[in-house]
PDB file of C-alpha atoms in Angstrom:
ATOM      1  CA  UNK A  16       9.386   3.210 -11.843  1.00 69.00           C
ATOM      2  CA  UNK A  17       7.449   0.969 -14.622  1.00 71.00           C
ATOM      3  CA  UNK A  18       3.688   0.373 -14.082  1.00 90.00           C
ATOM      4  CA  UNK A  19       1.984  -2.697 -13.052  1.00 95.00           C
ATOM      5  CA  UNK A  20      -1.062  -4.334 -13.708  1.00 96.00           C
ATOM      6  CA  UNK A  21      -2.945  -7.166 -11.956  1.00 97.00           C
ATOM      7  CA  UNK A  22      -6.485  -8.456 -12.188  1.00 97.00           C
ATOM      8  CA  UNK A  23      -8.858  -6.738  -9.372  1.00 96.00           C
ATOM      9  CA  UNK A  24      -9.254 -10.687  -7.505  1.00 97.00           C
ATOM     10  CA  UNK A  25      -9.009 -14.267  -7.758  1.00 97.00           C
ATOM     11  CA  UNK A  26      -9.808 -17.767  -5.602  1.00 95.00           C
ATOM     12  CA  UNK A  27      -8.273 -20.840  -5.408  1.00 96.00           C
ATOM     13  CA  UNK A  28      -9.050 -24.003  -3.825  1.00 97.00           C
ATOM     14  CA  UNK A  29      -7.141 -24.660  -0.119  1.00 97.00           C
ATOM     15  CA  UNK A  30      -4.301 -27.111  -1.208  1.00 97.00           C
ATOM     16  CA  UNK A  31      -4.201 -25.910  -4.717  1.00 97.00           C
ATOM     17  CA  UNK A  32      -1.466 -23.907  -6.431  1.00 97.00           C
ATOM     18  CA  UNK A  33      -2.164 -20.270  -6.911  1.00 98.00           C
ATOM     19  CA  UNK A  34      -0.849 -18.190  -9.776  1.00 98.00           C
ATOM     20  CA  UNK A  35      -0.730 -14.998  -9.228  1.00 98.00           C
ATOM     21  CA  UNK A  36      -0.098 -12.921 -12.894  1.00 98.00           C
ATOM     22  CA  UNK A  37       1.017  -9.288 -12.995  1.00 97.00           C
ATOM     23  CA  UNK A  38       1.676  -7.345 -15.795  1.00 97.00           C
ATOM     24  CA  UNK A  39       4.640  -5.105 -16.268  1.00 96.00           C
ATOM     25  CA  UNK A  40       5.593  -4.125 -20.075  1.00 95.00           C
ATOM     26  CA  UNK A  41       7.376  -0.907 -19.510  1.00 93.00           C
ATOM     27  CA  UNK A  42       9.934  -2.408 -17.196  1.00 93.00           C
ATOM     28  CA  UNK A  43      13.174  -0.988 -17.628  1.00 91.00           C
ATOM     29  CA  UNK A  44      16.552  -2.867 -17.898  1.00 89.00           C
ATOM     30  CA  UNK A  45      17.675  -2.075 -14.017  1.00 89.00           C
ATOM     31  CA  UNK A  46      14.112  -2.423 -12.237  1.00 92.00           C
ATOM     32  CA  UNK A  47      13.029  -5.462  -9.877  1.00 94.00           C
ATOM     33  CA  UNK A  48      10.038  -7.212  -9.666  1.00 96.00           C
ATOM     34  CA  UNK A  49       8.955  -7.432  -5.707  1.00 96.00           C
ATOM     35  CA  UNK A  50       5.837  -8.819  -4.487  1.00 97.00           C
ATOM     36  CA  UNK A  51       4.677  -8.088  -0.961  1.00 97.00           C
ATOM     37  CA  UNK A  52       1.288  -9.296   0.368  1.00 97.00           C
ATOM     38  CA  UNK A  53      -1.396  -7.416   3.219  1.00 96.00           C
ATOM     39  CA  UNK A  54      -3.112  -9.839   4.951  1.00 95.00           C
ATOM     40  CA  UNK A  55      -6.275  -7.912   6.369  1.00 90.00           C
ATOM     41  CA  UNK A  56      -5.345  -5.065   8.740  1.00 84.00           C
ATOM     42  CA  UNK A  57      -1.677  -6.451   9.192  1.00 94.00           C
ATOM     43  CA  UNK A  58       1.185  -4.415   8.098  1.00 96.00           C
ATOM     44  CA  UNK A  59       2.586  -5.368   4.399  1.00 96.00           C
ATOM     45  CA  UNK A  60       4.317  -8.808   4.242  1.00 97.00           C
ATOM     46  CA  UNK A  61       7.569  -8.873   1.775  1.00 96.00           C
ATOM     47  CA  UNK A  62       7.564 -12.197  -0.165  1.00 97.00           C
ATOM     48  CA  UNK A  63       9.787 -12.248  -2.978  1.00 97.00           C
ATOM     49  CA  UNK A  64      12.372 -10.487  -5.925  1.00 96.00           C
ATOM     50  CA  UNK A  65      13.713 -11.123  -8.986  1.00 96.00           C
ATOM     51  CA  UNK A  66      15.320  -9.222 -11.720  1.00 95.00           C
ATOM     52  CA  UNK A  67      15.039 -11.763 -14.721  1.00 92.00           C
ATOM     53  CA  UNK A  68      15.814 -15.138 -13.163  1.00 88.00           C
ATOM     54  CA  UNK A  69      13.182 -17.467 -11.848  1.00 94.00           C
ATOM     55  CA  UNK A  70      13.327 -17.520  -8.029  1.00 97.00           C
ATOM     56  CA  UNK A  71      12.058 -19.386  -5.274  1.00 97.00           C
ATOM     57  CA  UNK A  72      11.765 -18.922  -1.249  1.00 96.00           C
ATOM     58  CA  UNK A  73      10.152 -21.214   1.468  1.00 95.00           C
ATOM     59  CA  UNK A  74       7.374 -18.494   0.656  1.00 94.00           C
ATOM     60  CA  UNK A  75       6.244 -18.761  -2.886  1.00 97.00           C
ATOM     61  CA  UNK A  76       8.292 -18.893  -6.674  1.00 98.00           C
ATOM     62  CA  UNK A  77       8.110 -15.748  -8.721  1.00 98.00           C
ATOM     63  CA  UNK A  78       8.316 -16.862 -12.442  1.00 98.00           C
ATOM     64  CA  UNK A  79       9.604 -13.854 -14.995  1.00 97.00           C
ATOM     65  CA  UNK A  80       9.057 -14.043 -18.777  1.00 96.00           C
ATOM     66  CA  UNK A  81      11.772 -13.828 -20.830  1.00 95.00           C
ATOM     67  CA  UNK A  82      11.073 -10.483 -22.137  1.00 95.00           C
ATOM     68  CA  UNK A  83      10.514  -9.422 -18.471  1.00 96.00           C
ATOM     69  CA  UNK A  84       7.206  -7.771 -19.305  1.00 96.00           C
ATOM     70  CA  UNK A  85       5.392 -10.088 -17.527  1.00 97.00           C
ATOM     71  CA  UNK A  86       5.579 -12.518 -14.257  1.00 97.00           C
ATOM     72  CA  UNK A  87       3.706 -14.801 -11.890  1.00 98.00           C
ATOM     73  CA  UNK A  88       4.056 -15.210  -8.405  1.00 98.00           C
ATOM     74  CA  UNK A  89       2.908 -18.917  -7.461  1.00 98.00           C
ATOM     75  CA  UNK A  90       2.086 -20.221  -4.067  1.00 98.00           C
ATOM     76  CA  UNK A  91       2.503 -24.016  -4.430  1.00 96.00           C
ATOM     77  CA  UNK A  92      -0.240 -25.359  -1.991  1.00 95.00           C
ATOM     78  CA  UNK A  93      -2.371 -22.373  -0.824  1.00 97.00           C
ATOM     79  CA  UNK A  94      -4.066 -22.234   2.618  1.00 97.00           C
ATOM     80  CA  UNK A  95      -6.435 -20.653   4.169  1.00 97.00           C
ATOM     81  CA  UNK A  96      -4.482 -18.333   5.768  1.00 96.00           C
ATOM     82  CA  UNK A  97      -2.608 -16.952   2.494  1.00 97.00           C
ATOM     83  CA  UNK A  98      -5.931 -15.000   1.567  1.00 98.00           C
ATOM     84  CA  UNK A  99      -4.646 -11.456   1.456  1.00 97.00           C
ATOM     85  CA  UNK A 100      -4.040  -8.547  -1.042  1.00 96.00           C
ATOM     86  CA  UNK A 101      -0.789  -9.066  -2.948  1.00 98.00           C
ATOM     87  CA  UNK A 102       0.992  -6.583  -4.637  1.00 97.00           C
ATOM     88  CA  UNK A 103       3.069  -6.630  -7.856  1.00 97.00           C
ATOM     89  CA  UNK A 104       5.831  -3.946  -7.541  1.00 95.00           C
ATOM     90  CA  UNK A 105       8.277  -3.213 -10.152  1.00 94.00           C
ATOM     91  CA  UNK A 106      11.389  -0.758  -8.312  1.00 92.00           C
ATOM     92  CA  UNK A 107      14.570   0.290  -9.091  1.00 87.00           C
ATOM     93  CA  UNK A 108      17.297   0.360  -6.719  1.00 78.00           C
ATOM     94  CA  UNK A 109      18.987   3.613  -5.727  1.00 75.00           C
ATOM     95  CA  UNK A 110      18.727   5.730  -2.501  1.00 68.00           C
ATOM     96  CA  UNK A 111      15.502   7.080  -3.519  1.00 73.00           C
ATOM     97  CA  UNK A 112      13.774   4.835  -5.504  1.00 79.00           C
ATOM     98  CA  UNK A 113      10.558   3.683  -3.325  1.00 83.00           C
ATOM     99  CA  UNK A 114       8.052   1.231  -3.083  1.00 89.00           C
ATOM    100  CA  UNK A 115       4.620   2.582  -4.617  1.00 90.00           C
ATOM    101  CA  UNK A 116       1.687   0.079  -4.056  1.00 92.00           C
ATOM    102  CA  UNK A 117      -1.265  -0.393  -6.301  1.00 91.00           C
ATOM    103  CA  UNK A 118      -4.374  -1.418  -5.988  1.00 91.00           C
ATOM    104  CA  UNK A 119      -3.245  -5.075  -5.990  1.00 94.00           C
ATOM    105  CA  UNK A 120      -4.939  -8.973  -6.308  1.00 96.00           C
ATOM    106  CA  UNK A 121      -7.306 -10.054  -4.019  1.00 96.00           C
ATOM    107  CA  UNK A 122      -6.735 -13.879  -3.581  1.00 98.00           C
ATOM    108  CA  UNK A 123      -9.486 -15.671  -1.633  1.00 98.00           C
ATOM    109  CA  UNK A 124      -8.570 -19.398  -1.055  1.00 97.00           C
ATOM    110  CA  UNK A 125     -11.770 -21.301  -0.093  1.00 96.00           C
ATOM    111  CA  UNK A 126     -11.822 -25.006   2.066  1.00 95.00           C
TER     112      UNK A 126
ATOM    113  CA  UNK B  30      14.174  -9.905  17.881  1.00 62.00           C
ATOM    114  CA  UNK B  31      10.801  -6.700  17.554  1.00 76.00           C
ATOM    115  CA  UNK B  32      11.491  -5.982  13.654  1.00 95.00           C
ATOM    116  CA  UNK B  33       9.574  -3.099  13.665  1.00 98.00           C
ATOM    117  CA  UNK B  34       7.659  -1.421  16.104  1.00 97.00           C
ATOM    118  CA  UNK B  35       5.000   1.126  15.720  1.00 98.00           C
ATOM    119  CA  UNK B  36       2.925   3.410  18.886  1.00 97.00           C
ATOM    120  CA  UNK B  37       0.639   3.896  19.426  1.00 97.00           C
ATOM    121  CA  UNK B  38      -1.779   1.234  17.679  1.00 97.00           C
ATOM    122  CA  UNK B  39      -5.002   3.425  18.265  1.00 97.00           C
ATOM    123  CA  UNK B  40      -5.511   6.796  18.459  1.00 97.00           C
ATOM    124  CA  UNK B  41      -8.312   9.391  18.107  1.00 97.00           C
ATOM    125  CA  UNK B  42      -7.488  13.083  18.267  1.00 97.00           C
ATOM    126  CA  UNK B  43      -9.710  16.143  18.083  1.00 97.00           C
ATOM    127  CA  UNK B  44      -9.326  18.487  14.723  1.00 98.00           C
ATOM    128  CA  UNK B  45      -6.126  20.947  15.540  1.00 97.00           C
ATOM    129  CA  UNK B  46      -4.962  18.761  18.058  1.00 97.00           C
ATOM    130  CA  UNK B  47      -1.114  17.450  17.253  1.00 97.00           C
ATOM    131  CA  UNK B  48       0.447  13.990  17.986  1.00 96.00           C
ATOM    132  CA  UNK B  49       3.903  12.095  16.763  1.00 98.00           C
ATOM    133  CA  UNK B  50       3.626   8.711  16.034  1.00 98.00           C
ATOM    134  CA  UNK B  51       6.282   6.522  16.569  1.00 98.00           C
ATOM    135  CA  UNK B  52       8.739   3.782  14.920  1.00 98.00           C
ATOM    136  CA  UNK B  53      11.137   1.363  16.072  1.00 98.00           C
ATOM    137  CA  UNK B  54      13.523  -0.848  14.366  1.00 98.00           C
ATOM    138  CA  UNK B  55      15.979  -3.134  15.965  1.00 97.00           C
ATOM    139  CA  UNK B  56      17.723  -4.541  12.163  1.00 96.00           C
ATOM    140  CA  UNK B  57      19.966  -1.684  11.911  1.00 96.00           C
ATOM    141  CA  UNK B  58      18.253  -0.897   8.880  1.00 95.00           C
ATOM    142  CA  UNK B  59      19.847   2.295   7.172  1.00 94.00           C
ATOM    143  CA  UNK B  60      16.249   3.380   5.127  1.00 95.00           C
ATOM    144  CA  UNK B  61      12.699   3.795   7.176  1.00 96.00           C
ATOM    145  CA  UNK B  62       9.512   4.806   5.294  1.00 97.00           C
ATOM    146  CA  UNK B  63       5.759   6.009   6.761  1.00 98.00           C
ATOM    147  CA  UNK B  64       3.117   5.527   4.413  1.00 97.00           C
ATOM    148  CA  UNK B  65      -0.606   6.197   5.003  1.00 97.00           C
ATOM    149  CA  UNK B  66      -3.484   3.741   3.698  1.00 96.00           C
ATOM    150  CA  UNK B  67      -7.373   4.593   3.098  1.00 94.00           C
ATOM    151  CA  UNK B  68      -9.638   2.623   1.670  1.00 85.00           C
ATOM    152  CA  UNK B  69      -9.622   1.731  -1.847  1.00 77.00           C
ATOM    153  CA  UNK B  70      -6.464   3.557  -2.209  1.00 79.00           C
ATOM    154  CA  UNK B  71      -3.536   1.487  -1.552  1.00 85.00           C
ATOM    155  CA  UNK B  72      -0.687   2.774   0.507  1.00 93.00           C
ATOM    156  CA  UNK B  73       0.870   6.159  -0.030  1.00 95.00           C
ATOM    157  CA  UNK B  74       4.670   7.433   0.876  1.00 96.00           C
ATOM    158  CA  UNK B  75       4.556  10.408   2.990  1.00 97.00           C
ATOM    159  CA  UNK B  76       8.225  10.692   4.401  1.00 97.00           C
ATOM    160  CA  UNK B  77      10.956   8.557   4.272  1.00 95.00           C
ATOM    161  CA  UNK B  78      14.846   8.755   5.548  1.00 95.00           C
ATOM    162  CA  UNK B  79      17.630   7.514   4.072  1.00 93.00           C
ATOM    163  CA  UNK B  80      19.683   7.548   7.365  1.00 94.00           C
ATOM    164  CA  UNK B  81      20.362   8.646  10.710  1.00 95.00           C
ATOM    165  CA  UNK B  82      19.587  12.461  10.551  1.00 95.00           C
ATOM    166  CA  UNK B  83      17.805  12.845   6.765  1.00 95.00           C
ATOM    167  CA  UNK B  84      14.426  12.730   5.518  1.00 96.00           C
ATOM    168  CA  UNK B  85      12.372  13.483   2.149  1.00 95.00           C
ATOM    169  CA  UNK B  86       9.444  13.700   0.925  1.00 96.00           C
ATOM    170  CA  UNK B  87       7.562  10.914  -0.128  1.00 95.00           C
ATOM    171  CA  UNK B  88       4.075  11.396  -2.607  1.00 94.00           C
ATOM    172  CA  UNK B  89       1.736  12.749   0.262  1.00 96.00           C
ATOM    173  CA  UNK B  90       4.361  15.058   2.434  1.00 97.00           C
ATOM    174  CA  UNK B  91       1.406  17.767   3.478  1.00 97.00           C
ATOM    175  CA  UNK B  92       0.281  18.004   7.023  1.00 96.00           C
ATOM    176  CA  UNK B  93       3.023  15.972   8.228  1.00 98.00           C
ATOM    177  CA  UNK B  94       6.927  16.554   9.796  1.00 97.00           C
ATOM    178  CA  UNK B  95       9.305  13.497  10.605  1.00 98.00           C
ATOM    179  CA  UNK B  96      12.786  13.105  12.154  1.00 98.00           C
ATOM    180  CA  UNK B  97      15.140  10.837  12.306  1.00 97.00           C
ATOM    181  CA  UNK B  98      17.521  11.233  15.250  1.00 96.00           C
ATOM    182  CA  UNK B  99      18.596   7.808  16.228  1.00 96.00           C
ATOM    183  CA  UNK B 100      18.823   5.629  13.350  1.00 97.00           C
ATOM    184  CA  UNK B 101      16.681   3.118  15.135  1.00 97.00           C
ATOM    185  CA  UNK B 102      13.725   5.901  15.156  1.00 98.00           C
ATOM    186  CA  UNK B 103      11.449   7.453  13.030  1.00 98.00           C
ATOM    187  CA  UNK B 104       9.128  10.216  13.860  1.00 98.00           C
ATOM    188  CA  UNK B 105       5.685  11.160  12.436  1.00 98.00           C
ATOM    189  CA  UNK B 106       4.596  14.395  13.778  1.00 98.00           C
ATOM    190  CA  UNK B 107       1.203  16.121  13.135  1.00 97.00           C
ATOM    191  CA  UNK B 108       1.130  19.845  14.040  1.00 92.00           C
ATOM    192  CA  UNK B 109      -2.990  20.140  13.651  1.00 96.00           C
ATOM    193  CA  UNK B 110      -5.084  16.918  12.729  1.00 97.00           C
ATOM    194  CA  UNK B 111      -7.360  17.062  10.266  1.00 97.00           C
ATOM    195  CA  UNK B 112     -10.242  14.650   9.617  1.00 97.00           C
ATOM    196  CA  UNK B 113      -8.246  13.907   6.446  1.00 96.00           C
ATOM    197  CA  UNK B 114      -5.647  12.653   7.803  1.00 97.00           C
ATOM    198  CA  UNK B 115      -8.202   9.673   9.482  1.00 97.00           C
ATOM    199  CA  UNK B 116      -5.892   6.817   8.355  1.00 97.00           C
ATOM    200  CA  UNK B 117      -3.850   3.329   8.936  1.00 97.00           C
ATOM    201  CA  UNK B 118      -0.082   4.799   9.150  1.00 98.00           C
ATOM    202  CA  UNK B 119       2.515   2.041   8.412  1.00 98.00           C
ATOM    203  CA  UNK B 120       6.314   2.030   8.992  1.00 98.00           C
ATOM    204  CA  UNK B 121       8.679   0.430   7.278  1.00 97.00           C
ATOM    205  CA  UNK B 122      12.401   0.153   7.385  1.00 96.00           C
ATOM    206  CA  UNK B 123      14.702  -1.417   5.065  1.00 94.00           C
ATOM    207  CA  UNK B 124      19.029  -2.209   4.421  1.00 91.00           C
ATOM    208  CA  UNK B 125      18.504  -0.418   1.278  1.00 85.00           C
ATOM    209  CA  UNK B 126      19.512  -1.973  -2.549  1.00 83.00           C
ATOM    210  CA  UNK B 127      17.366  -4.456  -3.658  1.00 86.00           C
ATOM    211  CA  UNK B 128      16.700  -5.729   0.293  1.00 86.00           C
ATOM    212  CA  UNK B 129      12.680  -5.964   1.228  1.00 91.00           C
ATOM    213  CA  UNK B 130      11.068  -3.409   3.292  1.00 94.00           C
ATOM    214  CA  UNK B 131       9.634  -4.911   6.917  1.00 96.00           C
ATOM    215  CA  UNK B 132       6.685  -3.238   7.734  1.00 97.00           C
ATOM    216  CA  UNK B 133       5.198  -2.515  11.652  1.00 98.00           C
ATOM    217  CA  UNK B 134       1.580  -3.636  12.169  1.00 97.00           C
ATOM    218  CA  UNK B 135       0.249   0.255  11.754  1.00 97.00           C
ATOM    219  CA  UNK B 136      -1.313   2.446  13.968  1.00 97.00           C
ATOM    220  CA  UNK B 137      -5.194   3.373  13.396  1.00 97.00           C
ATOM    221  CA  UNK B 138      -5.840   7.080  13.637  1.00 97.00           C
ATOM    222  CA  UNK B 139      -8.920   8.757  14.006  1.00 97.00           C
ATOM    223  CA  UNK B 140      -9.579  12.293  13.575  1.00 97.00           C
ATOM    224  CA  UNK B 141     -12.643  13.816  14.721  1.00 97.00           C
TER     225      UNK B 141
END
């Protein structure tokens, strides 16, 4: 599965959109773009997918580039409570293709 | 509606002592997954089963056994803790394709 990479943290003000960028330039033609988030000491928290079209949940929007090497989750109006680690995964499906996590974004939305 | 379920949520164990951890999912999800978390380095696959009555190795396998003999189970056995294995353990379980993965709430082991 292609390699991701994501700034170490980030803040936002509460109310505020936050884009989240992640970086993903060896993505392959079948792979997905997931993004999960870990709210502290909770169990991971799926959020979103895509494969090449935009998409958009009652969650957040995940915007993909064109060339797909890049994307950005956004979270239109951030609260407190959406400060957590989220994760930029890129996956293929199969039977035994996996999630691996990386070190992730912090994302620290102040009052 | 549980999602999934992990117990025990806390646990300290003795070195060479063994326990099983266990998950429950009520989806009917075909695909469940235990990774392991430490600090500053993310979450880590150990096993993972693709359906009632399989399992593989995931990226960190050593130490560890699992079963899966209900489909609504998985099993996380430790023969003889080790302070290394002092961890957060997560299940997940998952439809399979491109579907999410729902993850339990962990269980906080100790070793000592």
């Amino acid at each position: 599965d292609a390699k991701t990479t994501q700034p170490t943290s980030m803040d936002c003000a509460e109310g505020r959109a936050a884009n989240l960028p992640c970086n993903h330039s060896t993505i392959s033609g079948n792979e997905y773009v997931y993004w999960y988030r870990q709210i502290h000491s909770q169990g991971p928290q799926y959020i979103i997918h895509g494969l090449k079209n935009n998409e958009t949940n009652e969650m957040a929007s995940l915007i993909i580039t064109e060339d797909r090497k890049s994307s950005t989750l956004i979270l239109p109006h951030a609260t407190l409570r959406d400060t957590a680690v989220y994760y930029c995964i890129v996956r293929r499906t199969g039977a035994n293709s996996k999630l691996t996590f990386g070190k992730g974004i912090t994302l620290s939305v102040r009052p | 509606n549980a999602g999934v379920t992990q117990t025990p949520k806390f646990r300290v164990l003795k070195t060479g002592q063994s326990m099983t951890l266990l998950c429950a999912q009520d989806m009917n999800h075909e695909y469940m997954y235990w990774y392991r978390q430490d600090p500053g380095m993310g979450l880590r696959l150990i096993h993972y089963s693709v359906g009632e009555g399989t399992t593989a190795k995931g990226e960190v396998p050593d130490g560890y056994n699992v079963s899966r003999l209900k489909k609504q189970n998985f099993l996380l056995g430790l023969e003889s803790a080790a302070p290394s294995q002092t961890s957060v353990y997560f299940c997940a379980s998952s439809y399979g394709g491109i579907n999410g993965y729902t993850f339990g709430s962990g269980t906080r082991l100790t070793v000592v």
